[in-house]
Each structure stands twice: as structure tokens, then as C-alpha cells.
PDB file of C-alpha atoms in Angstrom:
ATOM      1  CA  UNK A 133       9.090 -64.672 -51.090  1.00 93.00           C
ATOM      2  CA  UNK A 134       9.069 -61.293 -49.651  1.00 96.00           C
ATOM      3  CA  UNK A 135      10.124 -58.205 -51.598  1.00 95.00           C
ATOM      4  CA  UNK A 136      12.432 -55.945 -49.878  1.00 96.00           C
ATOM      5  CA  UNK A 137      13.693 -52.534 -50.060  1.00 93.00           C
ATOM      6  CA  UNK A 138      17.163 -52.157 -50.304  1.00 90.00           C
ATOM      7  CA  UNK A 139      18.306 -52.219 -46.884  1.00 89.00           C
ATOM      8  CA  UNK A 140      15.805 -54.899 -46.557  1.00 94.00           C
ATOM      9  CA  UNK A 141      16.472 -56.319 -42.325  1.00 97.00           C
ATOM     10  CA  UNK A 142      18.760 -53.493 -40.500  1.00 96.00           C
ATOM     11  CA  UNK A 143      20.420 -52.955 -38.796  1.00 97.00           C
ATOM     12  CA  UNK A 144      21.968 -56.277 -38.459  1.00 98.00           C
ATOM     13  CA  UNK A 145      25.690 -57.561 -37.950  1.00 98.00           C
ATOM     14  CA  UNK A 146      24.938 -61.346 -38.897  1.00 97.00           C
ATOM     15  CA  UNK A 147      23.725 -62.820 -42.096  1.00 96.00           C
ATOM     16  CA  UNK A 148      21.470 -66.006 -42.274  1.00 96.00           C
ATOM     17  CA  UNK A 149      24.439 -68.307 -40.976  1.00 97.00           C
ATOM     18  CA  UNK A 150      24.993 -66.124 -38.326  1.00 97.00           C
ATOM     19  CA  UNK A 151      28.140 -65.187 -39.767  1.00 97.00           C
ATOM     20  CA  UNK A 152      29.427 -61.522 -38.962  1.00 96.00           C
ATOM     21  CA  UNK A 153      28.981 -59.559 -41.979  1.00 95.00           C
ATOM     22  CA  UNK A 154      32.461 -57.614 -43.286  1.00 94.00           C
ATOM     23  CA  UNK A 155      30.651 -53.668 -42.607  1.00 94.00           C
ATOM     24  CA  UNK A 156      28.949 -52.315 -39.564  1.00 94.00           C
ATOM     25  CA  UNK A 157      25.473 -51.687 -39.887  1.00 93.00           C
ATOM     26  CA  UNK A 158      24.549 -47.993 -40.927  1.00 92.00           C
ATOM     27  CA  UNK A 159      24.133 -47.410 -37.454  1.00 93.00           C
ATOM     28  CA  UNK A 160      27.622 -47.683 -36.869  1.00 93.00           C
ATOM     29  CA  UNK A 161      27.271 -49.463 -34.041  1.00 94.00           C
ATOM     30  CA  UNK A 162      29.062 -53.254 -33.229  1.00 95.00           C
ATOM     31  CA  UNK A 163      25.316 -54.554 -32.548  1.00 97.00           C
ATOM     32  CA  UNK A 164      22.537 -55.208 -33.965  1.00 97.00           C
ATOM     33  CA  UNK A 165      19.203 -53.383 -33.782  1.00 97.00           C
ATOM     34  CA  UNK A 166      18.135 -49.425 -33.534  1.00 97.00           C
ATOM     35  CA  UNK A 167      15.449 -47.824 -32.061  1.00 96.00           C
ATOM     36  CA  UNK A 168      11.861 -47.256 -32.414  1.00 96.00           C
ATOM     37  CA  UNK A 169      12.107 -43.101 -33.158  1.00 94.00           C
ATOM     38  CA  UNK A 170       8.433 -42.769 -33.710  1.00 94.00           C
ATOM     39  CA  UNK A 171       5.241 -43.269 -31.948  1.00 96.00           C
ATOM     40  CA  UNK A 172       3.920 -44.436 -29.124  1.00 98.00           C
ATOM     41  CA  UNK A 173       6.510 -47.024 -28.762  1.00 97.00           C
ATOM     42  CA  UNK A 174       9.821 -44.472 -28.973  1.00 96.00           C
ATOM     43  CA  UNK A 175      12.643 -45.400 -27.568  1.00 96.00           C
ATOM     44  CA  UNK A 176      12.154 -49.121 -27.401  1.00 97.00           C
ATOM     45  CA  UNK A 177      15.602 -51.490 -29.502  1.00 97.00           C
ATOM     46  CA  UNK A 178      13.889 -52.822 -31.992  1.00 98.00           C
ATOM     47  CA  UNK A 179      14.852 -54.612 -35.458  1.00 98.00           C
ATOM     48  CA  UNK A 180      13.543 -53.496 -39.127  1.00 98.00           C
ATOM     49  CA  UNK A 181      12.159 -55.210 -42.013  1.00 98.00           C
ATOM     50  CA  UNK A 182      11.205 -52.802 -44.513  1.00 96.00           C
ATOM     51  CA  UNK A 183       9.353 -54.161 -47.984  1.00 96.00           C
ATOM     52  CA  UNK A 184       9.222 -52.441 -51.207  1.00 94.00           C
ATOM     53  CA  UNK A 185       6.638 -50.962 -53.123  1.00 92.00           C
ATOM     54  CA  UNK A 186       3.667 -48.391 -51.965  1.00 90.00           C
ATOM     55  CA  UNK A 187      -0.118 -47.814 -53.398  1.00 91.00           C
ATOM     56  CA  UNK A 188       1.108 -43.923 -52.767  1.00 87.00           C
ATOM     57  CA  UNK A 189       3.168 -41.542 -54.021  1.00 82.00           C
ATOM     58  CA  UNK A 190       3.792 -39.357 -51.065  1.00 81.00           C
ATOM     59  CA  UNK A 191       5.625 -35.515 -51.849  1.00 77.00           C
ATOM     60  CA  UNK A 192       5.182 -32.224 -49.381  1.00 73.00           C
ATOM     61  CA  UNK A 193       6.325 -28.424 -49.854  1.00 72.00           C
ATOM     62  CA  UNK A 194       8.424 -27.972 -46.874  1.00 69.00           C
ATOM     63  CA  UNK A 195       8.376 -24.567 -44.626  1.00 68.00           C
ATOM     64  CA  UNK A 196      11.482 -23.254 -46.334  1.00 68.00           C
ATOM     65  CA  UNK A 197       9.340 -24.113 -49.707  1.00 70.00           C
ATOM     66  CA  UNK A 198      11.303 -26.976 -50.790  1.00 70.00           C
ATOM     67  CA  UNK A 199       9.845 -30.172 -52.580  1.00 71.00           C
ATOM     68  CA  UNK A 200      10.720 -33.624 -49.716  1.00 68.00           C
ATOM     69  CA  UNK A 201       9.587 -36.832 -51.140  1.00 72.00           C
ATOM     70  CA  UNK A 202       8.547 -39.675 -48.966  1.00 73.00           C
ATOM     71  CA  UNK A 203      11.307 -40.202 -46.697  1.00 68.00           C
ATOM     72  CA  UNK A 204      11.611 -43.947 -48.094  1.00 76.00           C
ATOM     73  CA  UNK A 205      11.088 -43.183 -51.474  1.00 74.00           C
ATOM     74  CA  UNK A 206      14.154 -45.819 -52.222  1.00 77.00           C
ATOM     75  CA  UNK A 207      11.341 -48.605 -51.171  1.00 71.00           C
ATOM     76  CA  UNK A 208       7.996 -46.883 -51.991  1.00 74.00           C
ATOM     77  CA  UNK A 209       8.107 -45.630 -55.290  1.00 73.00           C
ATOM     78  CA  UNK A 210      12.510 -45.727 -56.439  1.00 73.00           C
ATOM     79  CA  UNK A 211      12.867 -49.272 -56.005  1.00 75.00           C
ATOM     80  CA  UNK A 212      16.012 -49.809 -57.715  1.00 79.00           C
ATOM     81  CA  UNK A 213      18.341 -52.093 -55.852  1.00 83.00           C
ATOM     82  CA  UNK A 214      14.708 -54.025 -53.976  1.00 91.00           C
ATOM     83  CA  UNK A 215      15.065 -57.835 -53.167  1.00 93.00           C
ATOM     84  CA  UNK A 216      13.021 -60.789 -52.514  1.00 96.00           C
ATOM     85  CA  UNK A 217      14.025 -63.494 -49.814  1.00 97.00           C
ATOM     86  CA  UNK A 218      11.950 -66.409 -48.202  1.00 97.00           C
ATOM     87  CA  UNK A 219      10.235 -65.862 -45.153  1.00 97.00           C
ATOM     88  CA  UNK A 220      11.982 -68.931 -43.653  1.00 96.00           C
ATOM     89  CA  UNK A 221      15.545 -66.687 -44.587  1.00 97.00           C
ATOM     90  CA  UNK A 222      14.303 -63.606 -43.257  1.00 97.00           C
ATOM     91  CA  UNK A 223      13.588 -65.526 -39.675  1.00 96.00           C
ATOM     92  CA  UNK A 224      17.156 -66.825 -39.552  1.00 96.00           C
ATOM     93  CA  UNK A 225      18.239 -63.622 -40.170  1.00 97.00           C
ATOM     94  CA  UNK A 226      16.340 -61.935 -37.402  1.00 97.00           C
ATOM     95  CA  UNK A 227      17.170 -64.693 -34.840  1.00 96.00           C
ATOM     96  CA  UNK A 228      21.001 -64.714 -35.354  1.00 97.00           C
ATOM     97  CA  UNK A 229      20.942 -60.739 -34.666  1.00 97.00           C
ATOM     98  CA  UNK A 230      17.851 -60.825 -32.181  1.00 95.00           C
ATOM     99  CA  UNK A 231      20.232 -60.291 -28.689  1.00 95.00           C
ATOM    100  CA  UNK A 232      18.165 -58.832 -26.030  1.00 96.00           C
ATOM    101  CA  UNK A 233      15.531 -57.237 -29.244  1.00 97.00           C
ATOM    102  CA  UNK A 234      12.111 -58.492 -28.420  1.00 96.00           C
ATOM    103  CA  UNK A 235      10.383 -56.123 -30.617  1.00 97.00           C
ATOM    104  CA  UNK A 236      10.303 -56.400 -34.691  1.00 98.00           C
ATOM    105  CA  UNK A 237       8.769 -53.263 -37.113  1.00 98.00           C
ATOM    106  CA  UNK A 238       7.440 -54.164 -40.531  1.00 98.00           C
ATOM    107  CA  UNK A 239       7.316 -50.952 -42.975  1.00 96.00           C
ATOM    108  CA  UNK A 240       7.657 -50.071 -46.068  1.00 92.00           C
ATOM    109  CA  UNK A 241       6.744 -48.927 -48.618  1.00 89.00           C
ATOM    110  CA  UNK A 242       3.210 -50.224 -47.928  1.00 96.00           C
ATOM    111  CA  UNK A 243       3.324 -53.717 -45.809  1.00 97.00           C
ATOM    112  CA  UNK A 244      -0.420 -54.758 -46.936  1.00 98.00           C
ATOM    113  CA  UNK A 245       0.424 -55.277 -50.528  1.00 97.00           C
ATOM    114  CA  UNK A 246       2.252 -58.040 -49.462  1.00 97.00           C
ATOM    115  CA  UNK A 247      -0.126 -58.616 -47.391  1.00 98.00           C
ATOM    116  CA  UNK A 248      -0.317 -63.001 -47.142  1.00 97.00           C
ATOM    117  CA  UNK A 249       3.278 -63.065 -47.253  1.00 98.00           C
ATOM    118  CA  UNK A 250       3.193 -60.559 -44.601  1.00 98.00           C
ATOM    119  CA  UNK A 251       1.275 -63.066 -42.471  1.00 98.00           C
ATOM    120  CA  UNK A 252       3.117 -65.889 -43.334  1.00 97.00           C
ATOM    121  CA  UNK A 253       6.420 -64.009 -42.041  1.00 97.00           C
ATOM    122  CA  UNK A 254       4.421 -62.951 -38.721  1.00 97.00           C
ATOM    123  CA  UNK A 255       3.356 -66.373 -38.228  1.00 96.00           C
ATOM    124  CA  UNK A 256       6.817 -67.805 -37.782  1.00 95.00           C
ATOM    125  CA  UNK A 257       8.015 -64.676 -36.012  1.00 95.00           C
ATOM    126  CA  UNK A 258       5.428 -65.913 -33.353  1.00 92.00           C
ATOM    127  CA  UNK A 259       6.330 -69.495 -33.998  1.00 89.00           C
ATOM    128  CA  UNK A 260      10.088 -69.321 -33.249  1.00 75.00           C
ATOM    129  CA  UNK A 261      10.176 -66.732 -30.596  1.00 79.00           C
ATOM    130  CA  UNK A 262       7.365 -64.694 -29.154  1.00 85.00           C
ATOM    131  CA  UNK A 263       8.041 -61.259 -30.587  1.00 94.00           C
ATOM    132  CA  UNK A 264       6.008 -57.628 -30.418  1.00 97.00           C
ATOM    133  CA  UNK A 265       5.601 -56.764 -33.635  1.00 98.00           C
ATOM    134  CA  UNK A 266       4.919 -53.401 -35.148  1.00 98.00           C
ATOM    135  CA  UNK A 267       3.186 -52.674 -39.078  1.00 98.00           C
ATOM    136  CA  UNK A 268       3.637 -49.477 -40.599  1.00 98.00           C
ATOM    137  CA  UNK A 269       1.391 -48.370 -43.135  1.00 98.00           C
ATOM    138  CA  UNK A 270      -0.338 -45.888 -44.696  1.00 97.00           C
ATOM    139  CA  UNK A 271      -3.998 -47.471 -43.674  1.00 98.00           C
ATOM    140  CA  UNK A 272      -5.501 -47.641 -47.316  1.00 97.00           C
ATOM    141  CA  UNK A 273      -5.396 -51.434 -47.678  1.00 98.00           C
ATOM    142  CA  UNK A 274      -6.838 -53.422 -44.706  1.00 98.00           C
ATOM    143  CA  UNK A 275      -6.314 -57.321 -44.404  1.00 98.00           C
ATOM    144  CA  UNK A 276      -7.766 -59.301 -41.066  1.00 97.00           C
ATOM    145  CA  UNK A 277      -5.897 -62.119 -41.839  1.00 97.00           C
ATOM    146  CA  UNK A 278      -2.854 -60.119 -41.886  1.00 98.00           C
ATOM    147  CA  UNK A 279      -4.408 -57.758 -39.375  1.00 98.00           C
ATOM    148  CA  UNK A 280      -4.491 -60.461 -36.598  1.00 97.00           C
ATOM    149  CA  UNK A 281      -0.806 -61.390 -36.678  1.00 96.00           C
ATOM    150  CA  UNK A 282       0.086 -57.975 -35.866  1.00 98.00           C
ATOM    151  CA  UNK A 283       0.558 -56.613 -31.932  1.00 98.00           C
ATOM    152  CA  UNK A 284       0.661 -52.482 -33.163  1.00 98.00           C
ATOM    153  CA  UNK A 285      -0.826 -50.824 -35.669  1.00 98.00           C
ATOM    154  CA  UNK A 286       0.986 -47.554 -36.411  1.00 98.00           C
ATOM    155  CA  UNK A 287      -1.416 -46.099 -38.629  1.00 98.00           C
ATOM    156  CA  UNK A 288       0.042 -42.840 -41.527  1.00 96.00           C
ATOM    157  CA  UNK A 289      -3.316 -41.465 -43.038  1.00 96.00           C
ATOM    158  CA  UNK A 290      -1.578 -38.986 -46.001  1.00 92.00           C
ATOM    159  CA  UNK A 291      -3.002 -35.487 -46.101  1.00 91.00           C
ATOM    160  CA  UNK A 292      -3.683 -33.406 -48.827  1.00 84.00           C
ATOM    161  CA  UNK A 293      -0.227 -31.396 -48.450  1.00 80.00           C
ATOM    162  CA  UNK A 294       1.512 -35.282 -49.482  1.00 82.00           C
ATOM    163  CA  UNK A 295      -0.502 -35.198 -52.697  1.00 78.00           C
ATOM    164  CA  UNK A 296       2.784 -35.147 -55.264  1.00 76.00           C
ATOM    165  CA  UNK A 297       2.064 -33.452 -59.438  1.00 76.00           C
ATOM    166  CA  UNK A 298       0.946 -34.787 -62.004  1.00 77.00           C
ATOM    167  CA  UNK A 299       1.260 -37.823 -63.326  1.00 79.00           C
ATOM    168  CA  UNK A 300       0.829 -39.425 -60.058  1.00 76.00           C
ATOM    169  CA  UNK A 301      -1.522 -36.492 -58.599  1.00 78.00           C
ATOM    170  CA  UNK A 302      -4.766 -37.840 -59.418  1.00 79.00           C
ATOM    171  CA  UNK A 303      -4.488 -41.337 -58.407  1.00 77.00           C
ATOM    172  CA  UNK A 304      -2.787 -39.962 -54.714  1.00 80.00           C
ATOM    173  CA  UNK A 305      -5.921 -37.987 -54.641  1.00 76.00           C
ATOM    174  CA  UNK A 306      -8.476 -40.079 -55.039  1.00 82.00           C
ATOM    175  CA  UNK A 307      -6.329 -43.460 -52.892  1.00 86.00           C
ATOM    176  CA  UNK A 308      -4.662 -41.462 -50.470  1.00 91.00           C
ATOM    177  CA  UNK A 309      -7.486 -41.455 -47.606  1.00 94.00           C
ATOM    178  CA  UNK A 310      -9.642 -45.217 -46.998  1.00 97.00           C
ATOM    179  CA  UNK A 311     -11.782 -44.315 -44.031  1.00 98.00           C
ATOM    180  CA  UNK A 312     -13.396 -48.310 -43.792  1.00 98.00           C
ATOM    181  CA  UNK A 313     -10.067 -49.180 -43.576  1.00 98.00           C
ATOM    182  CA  UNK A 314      -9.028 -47.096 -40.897  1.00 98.00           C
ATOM    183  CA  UNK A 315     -12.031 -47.382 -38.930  1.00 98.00           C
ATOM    184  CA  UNK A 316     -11.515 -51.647 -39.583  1.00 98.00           C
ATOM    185  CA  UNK A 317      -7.948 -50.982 -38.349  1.00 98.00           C
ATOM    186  CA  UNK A 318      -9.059 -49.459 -35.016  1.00 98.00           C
ATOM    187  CA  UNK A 319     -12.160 -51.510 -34.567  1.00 98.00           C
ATOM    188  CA  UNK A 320     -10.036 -54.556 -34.333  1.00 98.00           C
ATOM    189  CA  UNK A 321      -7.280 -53.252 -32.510  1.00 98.00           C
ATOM    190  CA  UNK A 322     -10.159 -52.705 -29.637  1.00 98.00           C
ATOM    191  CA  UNK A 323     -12.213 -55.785 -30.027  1.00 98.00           C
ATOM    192  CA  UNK A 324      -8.729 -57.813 -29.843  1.00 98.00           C
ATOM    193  CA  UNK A 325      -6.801 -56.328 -26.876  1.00 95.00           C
ATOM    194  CA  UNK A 326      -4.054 -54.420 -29.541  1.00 97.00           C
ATOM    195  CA  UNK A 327      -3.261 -51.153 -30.006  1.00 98.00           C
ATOM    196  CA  UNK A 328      -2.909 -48.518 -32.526  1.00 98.00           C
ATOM    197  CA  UNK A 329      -1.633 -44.954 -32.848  1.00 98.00           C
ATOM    198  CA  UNK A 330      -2.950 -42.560 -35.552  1.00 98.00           C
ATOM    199  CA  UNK A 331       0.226 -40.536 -36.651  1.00 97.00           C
ATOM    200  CA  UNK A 332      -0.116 -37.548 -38.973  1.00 96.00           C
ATOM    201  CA  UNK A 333       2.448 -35.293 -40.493  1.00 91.00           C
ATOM    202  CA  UNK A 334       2.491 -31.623 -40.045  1.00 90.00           C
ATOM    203  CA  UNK A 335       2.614 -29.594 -43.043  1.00 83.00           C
ATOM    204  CA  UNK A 336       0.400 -26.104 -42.715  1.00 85.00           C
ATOM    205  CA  UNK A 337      -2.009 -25.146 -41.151  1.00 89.00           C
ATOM    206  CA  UNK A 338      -4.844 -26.531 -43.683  1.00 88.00           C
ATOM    207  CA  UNK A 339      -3.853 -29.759 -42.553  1.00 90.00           C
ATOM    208  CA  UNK A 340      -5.088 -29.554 -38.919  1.00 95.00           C
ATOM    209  CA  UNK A 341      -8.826 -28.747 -39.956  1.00 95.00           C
ATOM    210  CA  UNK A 342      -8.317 -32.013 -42.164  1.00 95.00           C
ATOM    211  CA  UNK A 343      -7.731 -33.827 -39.337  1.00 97.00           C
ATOM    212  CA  UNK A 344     -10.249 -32.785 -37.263  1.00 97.00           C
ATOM    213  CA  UNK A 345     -12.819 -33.571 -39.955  1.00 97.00           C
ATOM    214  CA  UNK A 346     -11.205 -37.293 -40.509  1.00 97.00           C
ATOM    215  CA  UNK A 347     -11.480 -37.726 -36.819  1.00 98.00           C
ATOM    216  CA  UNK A 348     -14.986 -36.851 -36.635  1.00 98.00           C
ATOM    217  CA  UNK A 349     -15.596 -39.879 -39.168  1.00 98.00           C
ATOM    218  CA  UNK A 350     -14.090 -42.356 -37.337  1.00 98.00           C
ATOM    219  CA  UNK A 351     -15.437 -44.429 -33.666  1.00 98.00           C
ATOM    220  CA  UNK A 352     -12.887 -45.669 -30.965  1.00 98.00           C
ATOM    221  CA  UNK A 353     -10.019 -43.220 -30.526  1.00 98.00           C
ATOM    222  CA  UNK A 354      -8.828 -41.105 -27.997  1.00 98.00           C
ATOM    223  CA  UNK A 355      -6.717 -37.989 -27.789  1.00 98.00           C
ATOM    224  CA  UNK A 356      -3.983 -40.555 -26.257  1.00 97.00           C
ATOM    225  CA  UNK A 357      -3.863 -42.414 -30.335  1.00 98.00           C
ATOM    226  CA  UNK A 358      -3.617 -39.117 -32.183  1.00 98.00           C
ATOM    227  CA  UNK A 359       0.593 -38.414 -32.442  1.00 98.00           C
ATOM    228  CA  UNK A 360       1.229 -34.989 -34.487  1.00 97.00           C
ATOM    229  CA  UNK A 361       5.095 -35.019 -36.149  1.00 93.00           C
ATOM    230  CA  UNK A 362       6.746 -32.074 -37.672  1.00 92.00           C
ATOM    231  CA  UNK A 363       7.594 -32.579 -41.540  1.00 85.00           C
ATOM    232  CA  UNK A 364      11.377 -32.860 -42.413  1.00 80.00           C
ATOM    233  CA  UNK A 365      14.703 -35.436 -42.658  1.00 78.00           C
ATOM    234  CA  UNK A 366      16.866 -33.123 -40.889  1.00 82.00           C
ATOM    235  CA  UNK A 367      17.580 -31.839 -38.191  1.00 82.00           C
ATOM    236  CA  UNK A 368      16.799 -28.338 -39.564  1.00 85.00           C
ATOM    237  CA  UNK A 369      13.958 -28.807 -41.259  1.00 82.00           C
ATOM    238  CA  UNK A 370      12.280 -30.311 -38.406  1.00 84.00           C
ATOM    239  CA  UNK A 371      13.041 -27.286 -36.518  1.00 88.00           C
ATOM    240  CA  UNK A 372      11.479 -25.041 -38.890  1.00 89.00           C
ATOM    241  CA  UNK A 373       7.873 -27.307 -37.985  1.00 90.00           C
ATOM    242  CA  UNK A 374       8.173 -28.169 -34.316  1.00 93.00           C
ATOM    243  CA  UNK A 375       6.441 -25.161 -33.139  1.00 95.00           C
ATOM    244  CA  UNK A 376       3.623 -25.444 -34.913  1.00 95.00           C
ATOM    245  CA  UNK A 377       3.301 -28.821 -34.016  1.00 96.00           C
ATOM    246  CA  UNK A 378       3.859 -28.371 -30.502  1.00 96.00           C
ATOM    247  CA  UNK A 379       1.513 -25.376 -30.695  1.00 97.00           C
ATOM    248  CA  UNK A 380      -1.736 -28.072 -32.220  1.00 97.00           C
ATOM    249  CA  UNK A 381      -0.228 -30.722 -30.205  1.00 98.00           C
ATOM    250  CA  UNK A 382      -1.259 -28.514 -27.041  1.00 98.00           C
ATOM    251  CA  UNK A 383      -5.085 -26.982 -28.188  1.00 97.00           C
ATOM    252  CA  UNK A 384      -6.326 -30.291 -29.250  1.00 97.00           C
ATOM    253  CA  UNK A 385      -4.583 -32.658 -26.601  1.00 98.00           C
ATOM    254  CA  UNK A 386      -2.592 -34.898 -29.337  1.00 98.00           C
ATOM    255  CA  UNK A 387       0.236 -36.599 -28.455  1.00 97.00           C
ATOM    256  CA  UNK A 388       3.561 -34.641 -29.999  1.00 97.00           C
ATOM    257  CA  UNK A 389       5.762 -37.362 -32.008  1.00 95.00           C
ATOM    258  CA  UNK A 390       9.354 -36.832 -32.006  1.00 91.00           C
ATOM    259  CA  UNK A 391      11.719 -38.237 -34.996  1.00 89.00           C
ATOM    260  CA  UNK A 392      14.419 -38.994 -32.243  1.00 88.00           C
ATOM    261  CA  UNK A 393      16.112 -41.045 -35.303  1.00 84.00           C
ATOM    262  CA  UNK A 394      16.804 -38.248 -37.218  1.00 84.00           C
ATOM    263  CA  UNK A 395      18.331 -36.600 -34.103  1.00 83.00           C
ATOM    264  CA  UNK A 396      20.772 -39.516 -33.318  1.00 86.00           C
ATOM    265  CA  UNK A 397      21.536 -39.995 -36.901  1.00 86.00           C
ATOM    266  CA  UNK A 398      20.297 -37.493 -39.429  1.00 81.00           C
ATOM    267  CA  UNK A 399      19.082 -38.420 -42.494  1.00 81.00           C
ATOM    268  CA  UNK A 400      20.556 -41.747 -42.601  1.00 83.00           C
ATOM    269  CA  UNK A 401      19.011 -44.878 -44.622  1.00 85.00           C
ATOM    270  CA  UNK A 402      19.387 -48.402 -42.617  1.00 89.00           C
ATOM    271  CA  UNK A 403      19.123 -46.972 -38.769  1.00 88.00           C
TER     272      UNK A 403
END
């Protein structure tokens, strides 16, 4: 069994009999599937599995000086309304809304604490029908076994503008960065013919030396795996961080990554 956030698969118009379900997805769209809005892979239809449950507990001061939790705080940390389903229900669910999709995201929450389950699901993913498949995490946890069933790794090392207060500021601290793990991450994703994409979020200006000095740490990167995103769930937040962005995106050579989700449909859950 899998444990799943609460919009779990999505966005799908079937459920496990392939029956149409009575509500269009939260896309509001009469098919199944989204987009990819982050990363390296933007743009491409995909389908979403995301799990509950995270290692982190992700907060940032905005640029207008508000307090913006994890964007998925429903499945990281608020986990009220989560689900578990077998793998073998969770592939008949993804086949009856597949269509034309031939690429599948895992996320979370943190995908590697689920980590043999995770590789179960990815094994008859491949089994039934040869799909790309994405993992999304935060790259604390690293698990070959896991690791090997995966085509992309879109790897979210946290910064020390996520760290949230106290209670949960100490143990963010001191879990937040895993630089084995990332480097284990990378190392394989070269040794193995995958690839990877290093994705930070943009939060001040402190942030950019730390990633500089985490870079410098790690072997088998280039400027092409390094995406910089501007902080914020709306459209107006983002705008308040895009230049900036832009702006380090341009002196270091980092690849700028666009939330295109949030510009097709705000800050909506399920799309």
C-alpha cells in the first residue's frame, strides 16, 4: 500500500474501472492529465501521483514579508484527508486515464520514505506500459533500489530561508541539506544514462552564496542542471521574485524555472 495525499492520482476523469468519475478534474478540463510546470521537462502532459508525508518542514518569508508554507503542505506535513491504495490499484488507475500521457511524476511530500513501495509501483509502471517517469524530492533520503526505477531525478535541496520556527526549526536545520545523497543522486544519474536537474528556490539574496558553496561540494553538474525559481503560489507573488531570479539566473548561467502551473491555474491543488 501506498500512502497518498489527498488528491492522491490527478488529474484523472476515470476511476480504477475506468468508469467516468461524476466531477471534472481540478483542471477543469474533460481529459485527463496536466502539465509538467517545472523543470527541465516543462511543458510536457504528464499524470501525478503525489504521496503523503515529508522528513521536512518547509516555511519562507516572502518579498512582501509574508509567512508561505510548503506549497503541498496538505501532503507534507497537514495530512488530513491522506489515503493508502495498492500499487496494483494505482496502475489501473493510471492506465484507464493514460490517453496519449507517456510521462508519470511521483512527488510528494517526500517520495523516498516510501521508498520500496515506491519501487514496487515503478516496477509495474514499466511492466504494463513503458512510461518516463519523474521523482520529486527534496534529496535528503537516497535509495538505489528505488533510485534505478526512476528515468528523472528532479532534485529540491531546501535552503536556509525554508527553515520554518520552532518546534520544527531545529530538526529542518540540522536534515534539511544531505550532500552524500545528492552527490549519490547525480553520480548515478551519470553512470546510468538518466538525468537530473538541481532546482532551488529563490528567496534573498543570502541564498545565492548558499548555493554556490553547495555546488562547490558536489562532482558531475553543469550550469545546464542548475534551474533557479522565484518563491510564491501566485501569480503576484511570483512577480515580486522573478527579477531577481532572472537577474542570478543570467551572472551564473543557471537555467531560469518558470511555475507555468501557477500561470494557467493559480494556486490550485490537483492540476
Amino acid at each position: 500500500m501506498l500512502h497518498l495525499a489527498k488528491d492522491g492520482i490527478f488529474p484523472i476523469t476515470k476511476d480504477k474501472d475506468g468508469k467516468l468519475l461524476k466531477e471534472l478534474p481540478a483542471s477543469g478540463l474533460h481529459v485527463a492529465g496536466t502539465i509538467q510546470g517545472e523543470g527541465k521537462l516543462n511543458g510536457v502532459p504528464s499524470l501525478f501521483i503525489r504521496l503523503a508525508g515529508c522528513n521536512l518542514h518547509c516555511t519562507w518569508k516572502t518579498l512582501a514579508g509574508n509567512t508561505c508554507e510548503c506549497d503541498t503542505a496538505y501532503a507534507a506535513f497537514k495530512v488530513e484527508n491522506s489515503f493508502s491504495l495498492p500499487v496494483e490499484e494505482i496502475v489501473r488507475i493510471i492506465g484507464h486515464n493514460r490517453g496519449n500521457i507517456d510521462h508519470i511524476v511521483i512527488t510528494g511530500g517526500e517520495p523516498f520514505l516510501q521508498a520500496d513501495k515506491v519501487r514496487a509501483l515503478c516496477l509495474q509502471l514499466k511492466k504494463e506500459s513503458h512510461f518516463h517517469i519523474t521523482v520529486e524530492t527534496n534529496a535528503t533520503l537516497y535509495v538505489e533500489e528505488c533510485a534505478e526505477m526512476i528515468d528523472f531525478f528532479s532534485l529540491s535541496p531546501k535552503l536556509s530561508g525554508s527553515v520554518p520556527p520552532a518546534p520544527h526549526m531545529d530538526h529542518h536545520n540540522k536534515t534539511r541539506i544531505n550532500i552524500p545523497a545528492i552527490q549519490s543522486f547525480i553520480t548515478y544519474a551519470r553512470k546510468n544514462k538518466k538525468d537530473f536537474q538541481l532546482k532551488f528556490v529563490y528567496s534573498g539574496e543570502n541564498e545565492i552564496i548558499e548555493i554556490q558553496a553547495l555546488l562547490k561540494q558536489l562532482d558531475g553538474w553543469g550550469n545546464e542542471d542548475i534551474l533557479l525559481m522565484p518563491m510564491g503560489a501566485t501569480p503576484e507573488e511570483l512577480s515580486l521574485s522573478i527579477p531577481k531570479t532572472l537577474e542570478h539566473c543570467l551572472r551564473n548561467g543557471w537555467r531560469f524555472c518558470d511555475r507555468l502551473h501557477i500561470s494557467l491555474f493559480g494556486n490550485k491543488q490537483g492540476v
